[in-house]
PDB file of C-alpha atoms and ligand atoms in Angstrom:
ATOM      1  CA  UNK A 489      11.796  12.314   4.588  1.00 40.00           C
ATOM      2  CA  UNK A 490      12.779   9.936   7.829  1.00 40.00           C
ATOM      3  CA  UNK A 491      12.796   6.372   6.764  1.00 43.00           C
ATOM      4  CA  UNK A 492      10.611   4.088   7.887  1.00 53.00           C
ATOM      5  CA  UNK A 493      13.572   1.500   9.238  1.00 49.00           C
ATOM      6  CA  UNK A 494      15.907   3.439  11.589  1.00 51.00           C
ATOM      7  CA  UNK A 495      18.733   0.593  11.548  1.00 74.00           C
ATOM      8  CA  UNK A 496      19.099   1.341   7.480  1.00 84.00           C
ATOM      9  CA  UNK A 497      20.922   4.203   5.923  1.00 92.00           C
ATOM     10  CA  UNK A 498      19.461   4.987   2.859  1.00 95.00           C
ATOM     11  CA  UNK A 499      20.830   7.426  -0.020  1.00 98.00           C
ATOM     12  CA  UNK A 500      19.424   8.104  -3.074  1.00 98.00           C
ATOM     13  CA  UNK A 501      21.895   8.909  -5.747  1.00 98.00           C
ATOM     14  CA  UNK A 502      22.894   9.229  -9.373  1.00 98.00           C
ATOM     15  CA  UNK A 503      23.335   5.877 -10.730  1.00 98.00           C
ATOM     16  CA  UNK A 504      27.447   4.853 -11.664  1.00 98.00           C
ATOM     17  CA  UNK A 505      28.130   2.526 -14.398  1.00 97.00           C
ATOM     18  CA  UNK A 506      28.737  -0.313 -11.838  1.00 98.00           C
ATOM     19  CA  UNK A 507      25.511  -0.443 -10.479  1.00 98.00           C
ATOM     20  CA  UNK A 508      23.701  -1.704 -14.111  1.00 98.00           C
ATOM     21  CA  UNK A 509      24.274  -5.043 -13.448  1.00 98.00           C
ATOM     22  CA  UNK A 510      22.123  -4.729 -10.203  1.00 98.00           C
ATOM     23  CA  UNK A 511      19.546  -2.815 -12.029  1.00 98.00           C
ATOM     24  CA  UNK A 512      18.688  -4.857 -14.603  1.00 98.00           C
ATOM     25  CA  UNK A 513      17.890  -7.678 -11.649  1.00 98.00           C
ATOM     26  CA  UNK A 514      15.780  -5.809  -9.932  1.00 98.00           C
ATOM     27  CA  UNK A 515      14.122  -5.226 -13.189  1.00 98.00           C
ATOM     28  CA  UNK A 516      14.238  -8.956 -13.826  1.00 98.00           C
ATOM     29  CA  UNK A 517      13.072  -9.914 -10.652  1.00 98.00           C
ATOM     30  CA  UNK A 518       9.700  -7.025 -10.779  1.00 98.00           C
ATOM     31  CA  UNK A 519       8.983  -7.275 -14.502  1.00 97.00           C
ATOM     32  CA  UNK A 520       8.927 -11.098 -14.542  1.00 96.00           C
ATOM     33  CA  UNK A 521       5.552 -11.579 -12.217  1.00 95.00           C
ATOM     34  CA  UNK A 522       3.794  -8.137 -13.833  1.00 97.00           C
ATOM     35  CA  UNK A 523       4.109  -6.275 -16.481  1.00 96.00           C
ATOM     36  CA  UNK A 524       2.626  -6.605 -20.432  1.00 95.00           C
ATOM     37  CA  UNK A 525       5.119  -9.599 -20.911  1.00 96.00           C
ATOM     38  CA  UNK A 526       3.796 -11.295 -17.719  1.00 96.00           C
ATOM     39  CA  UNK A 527       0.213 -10.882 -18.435  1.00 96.00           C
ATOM     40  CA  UNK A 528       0.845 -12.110 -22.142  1.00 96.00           C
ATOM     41  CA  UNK A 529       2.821 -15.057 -20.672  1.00 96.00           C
ATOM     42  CA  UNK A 530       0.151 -15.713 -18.105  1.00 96.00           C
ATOM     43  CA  UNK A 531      -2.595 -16.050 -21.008  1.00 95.00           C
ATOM     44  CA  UNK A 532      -0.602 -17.157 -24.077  1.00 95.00           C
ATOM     45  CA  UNK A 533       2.504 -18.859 -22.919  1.00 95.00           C
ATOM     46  CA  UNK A 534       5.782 -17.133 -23.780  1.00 93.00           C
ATOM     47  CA  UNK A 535       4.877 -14.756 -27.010  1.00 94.00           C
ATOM     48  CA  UNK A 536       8.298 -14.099 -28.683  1.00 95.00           C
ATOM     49  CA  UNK A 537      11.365 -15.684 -27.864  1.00 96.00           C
ATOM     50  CA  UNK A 538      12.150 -14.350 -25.328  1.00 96.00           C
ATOM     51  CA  UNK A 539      10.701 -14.690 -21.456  1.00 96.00           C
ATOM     52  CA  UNK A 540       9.639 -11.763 -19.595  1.00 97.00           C
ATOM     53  CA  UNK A 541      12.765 -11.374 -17.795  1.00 97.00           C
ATOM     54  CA  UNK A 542      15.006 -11.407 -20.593  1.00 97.00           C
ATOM     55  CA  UNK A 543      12.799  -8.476 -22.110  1.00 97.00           C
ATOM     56  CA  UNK A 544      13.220  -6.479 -19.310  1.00 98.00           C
ATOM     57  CA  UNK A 545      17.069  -7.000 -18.897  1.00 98.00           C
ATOM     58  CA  UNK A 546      17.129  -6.101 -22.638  1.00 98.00           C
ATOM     59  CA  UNK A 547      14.571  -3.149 -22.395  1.00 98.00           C
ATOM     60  CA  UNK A 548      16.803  -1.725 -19.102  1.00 98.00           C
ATOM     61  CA  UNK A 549      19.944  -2.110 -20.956  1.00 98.00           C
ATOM     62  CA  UNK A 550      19.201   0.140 -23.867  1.00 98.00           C
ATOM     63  CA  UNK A 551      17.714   2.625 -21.848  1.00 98.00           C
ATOM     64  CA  UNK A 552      20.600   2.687 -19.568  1.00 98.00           C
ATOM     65  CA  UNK A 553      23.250   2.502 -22.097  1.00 97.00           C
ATOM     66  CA  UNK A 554      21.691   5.711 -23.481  1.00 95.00           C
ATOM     67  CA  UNK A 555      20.429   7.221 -20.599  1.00 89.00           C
ATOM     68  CA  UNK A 556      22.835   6.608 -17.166  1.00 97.00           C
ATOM     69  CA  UNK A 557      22.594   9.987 -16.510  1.00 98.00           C
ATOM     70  CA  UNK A 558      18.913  10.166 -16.041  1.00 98.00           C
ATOM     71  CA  UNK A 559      18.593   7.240 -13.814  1.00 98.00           C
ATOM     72  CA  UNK A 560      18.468   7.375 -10.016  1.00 98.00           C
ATOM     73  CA  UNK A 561      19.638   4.462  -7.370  1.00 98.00           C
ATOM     74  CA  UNK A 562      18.729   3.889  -3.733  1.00 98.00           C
ATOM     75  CA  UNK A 563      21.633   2.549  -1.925  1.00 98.00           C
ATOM     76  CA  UNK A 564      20.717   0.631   1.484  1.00 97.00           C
ATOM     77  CA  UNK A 565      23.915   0.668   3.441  1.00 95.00           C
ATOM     78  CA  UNK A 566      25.881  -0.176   0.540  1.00 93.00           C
ATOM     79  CA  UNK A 567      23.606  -2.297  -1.457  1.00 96.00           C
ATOM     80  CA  UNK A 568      21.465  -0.763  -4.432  1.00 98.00           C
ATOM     81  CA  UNK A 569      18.028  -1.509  -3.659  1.00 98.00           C
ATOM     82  CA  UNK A 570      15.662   0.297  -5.897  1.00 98.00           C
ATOM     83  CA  UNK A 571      16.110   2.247  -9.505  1.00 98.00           C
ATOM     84  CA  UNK A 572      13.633   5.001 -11.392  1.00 98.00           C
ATOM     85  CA  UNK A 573      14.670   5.950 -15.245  1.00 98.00           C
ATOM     86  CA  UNK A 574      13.235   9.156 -15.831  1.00 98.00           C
ATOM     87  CA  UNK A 575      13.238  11.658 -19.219  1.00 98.00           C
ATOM     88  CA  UNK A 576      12.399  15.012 -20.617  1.00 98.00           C
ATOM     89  CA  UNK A 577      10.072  16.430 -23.169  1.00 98.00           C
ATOM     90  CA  UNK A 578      11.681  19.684 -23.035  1.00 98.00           C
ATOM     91  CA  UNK A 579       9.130  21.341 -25.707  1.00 98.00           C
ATOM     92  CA  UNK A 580       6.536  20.407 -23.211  1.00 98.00           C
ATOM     93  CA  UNK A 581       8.345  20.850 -20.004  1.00 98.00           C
ATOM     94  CA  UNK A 582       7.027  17.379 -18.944  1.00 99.00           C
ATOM     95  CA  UNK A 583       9.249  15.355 -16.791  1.00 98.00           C
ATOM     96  CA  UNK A 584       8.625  11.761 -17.397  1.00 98.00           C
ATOM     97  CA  UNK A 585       8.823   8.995 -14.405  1.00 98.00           C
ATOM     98  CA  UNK A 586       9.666   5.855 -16.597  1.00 98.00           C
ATOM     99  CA  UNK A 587      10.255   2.597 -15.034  1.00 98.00           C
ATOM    100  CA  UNK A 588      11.223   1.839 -11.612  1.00 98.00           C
ATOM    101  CA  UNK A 589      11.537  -0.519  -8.842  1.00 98.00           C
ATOM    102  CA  UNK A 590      12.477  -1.961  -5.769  1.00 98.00           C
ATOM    103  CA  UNK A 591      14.309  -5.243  -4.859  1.00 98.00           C
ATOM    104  CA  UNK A 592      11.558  -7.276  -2.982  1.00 98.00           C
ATOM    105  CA  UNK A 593      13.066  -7.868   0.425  1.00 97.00           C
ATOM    106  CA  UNK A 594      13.538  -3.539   0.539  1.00 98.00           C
ATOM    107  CA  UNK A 595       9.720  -2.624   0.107  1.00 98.00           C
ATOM    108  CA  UNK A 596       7.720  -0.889   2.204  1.00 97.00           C
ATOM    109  CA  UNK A 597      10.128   1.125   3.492  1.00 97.00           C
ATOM    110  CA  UNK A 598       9.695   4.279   1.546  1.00 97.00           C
ATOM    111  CA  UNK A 599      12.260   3.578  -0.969  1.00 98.00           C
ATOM    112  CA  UNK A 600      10.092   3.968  -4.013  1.00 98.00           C
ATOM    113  CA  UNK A 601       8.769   7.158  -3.010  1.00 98.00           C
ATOM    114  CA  UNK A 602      12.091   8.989  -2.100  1.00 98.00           C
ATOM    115  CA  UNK A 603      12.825   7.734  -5.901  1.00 98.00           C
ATOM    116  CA  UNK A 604       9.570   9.558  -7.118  1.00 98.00           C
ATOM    117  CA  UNK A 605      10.203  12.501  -4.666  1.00 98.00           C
ATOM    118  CA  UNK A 606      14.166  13.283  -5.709  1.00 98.00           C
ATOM    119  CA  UNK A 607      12.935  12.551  -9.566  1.00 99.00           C
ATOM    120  CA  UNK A 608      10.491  15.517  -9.236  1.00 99.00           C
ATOM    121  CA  UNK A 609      13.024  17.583  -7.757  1.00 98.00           C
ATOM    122  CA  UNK A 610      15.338  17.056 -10.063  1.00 98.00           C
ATOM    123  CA  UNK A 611      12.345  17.685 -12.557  1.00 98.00           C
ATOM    124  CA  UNK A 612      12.175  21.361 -11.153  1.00 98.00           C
ATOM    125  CA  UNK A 613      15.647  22.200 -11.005  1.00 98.00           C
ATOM    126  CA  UNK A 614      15.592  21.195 -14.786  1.00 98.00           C
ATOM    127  CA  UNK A 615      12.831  23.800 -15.648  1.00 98.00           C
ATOM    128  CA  UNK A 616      10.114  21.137 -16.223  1.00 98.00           C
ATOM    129  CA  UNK A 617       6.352  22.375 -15.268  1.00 98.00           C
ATOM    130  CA  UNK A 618       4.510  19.321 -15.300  1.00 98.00           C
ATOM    131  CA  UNK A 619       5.238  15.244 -14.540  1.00 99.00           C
ATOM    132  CA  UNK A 620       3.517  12.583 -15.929  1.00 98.00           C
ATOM    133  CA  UNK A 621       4.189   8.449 -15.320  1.00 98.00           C
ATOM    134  CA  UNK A 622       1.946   5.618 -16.813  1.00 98.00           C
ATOM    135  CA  UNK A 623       1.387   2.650 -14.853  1.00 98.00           C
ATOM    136  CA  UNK A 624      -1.180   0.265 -14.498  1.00 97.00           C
ATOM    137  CA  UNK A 625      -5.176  -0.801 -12.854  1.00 96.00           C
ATOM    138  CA  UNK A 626      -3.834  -3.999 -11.957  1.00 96.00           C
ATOM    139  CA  UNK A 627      -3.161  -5.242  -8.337  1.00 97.00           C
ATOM    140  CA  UNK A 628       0.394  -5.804  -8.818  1.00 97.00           C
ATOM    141  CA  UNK A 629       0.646  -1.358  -9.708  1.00 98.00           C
ATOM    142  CA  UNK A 630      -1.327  -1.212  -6.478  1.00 98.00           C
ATOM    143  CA  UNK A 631       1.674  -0.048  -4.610  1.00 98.00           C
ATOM    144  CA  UNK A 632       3.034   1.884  -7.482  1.00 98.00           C
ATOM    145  CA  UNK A 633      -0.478   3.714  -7.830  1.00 98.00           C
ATOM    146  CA  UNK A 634       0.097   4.327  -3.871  1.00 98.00           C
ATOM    147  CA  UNK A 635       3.498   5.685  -4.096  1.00 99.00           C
ATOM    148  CA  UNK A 636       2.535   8.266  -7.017  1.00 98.00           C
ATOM    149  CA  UNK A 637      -0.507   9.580  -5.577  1.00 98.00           C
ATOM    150  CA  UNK A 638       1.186   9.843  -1.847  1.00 98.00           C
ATOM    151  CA  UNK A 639       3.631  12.407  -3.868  1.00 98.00           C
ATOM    152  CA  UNK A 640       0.927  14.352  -5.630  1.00 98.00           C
ATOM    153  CA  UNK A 641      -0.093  12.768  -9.030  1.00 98.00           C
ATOM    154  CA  UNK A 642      -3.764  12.654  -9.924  1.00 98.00           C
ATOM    155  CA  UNK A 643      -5.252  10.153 -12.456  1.00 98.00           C
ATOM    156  CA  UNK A 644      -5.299  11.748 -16.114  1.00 98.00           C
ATOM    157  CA  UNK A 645      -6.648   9.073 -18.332  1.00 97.00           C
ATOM    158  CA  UNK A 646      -7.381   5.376 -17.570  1.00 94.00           C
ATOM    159  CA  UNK A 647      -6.948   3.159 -20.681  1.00 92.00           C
ATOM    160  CA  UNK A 648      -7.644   0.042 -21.409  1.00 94.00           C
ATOM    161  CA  UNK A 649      -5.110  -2.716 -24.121  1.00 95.00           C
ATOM    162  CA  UNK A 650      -6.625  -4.553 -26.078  1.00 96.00           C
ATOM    163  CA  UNK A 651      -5.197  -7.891 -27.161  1.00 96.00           C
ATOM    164  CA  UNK A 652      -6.593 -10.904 -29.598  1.00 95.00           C
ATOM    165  CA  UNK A 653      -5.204 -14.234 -30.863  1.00 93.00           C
ATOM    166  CA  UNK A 654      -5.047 -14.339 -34.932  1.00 95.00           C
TER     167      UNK A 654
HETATM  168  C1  COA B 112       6.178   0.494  -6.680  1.00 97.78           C
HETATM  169  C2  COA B 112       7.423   0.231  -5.845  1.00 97.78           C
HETATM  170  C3  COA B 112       8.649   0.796  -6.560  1.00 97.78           C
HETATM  171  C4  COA B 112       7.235   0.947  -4.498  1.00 97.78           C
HETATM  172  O1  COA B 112       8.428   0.756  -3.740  1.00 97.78           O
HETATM  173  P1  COA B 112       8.428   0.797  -2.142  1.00 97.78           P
HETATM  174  O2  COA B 112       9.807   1.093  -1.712  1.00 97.78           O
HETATM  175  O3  COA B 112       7.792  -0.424  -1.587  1.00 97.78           O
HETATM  176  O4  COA B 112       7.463   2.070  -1.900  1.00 97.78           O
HETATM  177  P2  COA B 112       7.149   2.820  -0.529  1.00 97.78           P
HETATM  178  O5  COA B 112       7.577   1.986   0.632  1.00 97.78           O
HETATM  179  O6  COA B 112       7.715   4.192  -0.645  1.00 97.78           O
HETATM  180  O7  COA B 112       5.587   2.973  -0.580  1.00 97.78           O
HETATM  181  C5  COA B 112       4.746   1.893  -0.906  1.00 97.78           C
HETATM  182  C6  COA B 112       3.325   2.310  -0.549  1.00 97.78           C
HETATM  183  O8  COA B 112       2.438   1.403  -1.204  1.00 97.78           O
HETATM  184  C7  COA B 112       1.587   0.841  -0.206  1.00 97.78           C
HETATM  185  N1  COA B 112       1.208  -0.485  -0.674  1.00 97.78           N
HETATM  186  C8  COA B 112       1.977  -1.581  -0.760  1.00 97.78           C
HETATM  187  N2  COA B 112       1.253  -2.610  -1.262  1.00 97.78           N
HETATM  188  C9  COA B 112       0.017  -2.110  -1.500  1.00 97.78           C
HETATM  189  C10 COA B 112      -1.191  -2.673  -2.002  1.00 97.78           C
HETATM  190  N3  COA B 112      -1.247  -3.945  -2.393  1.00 97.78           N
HETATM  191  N4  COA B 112      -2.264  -1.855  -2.123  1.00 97.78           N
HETATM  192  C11 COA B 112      -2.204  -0.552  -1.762  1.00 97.78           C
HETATM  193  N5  COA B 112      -1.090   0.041  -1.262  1.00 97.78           N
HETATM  194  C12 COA B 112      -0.005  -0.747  -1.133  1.00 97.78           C
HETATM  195  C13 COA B 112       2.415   0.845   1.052  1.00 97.78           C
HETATM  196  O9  COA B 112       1.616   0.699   2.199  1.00 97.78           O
HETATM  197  C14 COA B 112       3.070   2.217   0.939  1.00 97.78           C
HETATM  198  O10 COA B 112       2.161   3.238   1.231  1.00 97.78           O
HETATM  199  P3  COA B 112       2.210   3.990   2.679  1.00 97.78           P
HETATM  200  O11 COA B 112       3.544   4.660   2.778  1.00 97.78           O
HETATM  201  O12 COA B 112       1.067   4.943   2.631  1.00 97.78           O
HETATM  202  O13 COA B 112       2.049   2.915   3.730  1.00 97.78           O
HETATM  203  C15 COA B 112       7.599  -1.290  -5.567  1.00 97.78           C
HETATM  204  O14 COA B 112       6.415  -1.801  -5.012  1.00 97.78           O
HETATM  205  C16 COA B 112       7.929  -2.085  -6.818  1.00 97.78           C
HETATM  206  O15 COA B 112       9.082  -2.253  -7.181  1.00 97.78           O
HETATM  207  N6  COA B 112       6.889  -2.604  -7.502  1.00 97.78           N
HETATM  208  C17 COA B 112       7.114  -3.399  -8.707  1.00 97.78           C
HETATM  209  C18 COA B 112       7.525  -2.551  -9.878  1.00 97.78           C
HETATM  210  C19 COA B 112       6.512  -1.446 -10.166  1.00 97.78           C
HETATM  211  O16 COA B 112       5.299  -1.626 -10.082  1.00 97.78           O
HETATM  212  N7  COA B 112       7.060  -0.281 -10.533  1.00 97.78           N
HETATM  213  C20 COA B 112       6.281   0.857 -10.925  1.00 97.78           C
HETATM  214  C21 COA B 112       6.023   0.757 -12.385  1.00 97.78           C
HETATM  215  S1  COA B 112       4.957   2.056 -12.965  1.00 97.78           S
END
């Protein structure tokens, strides 16, 4: 797919141990304005000990120290830009979009959906039959929502969390 900026070469790739450190601040930099631990923040003040940002630095690191291989990277001449995580229920044959972003100042240039697109390719070539990805109703997924549905998802089940004070 062309990109939407001719001036900007981009690549999506297998992510390298060196790019983690990049990763996790794109993560950082999504995750702390939406996301469960935002929303929680936004109506409880920080729940935990930890802000949203450090939970998503510390969430991204596990996966990726388990996971490296199944994680992809957009590179904008040189720079990584966006990430996706993905996984495999093998039993099912359900390839599983898990979380993923782009850097701010790189949106809107079809970043995120290359991401979803090479993820369900590589999906296929694995033997998967089926891909599933949660996200949320909110505004802030409204983009995300966008992204999956350009690249074929349709809506499955629309849930609802609760949440109370005790
Ligand atoms: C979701 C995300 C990865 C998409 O990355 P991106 O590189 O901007 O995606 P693309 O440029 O490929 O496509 C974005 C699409 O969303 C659309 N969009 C952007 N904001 C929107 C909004 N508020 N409402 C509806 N559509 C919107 C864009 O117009 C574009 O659609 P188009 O190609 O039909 O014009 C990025 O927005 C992001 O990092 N969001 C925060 C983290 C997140 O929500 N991750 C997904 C978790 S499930």
């Amino acid at each position: 797919m062309p990109s939407k900026s001719c001036n900007e070469k981009i690549v999506i790739r297998k992510a390298r141990r060196e790019d983690c450190s990049k990763i996790l601040d794109i993560g950082e930099e999504a995750w702390s304005k939406q996301g469960m631990s935002y929303r929680l923040k936004e109506k409880f003040g920080i729940v935990g000990s930890r802000t949203p940002g450090q939970r998503i630095r510390e969430t991204l690191l596990g996966l990726l120290q388990k996971n490296l291989d199944n994680t992809l990277v957009a590179e904008v001449n040189g720079n990584v830009a966006g990430f996706l995580i993905y996984s495999f229920d093998d039993d099912r044959k359900i390839g599983h979009i898990g979380y993923n972003a782009v850097s701010y100042s790189f949106r809107g240039k079809g970043i995120g959906t290359r991401l979803v697109r090479e993820a369900l390719s590589v999906f296929k070539e694995r033997g998967m039959r089926y891909a599933m990805v949660f996200t949320d109703l909110d505004e802030a997924h409204a983009a995300a929502r966008r992204v999956y549905e350009k690249c074929g998802f349709k809506p499955l089940v629309k849930h609802v969390t609760y949440f109370m004070k005790l």
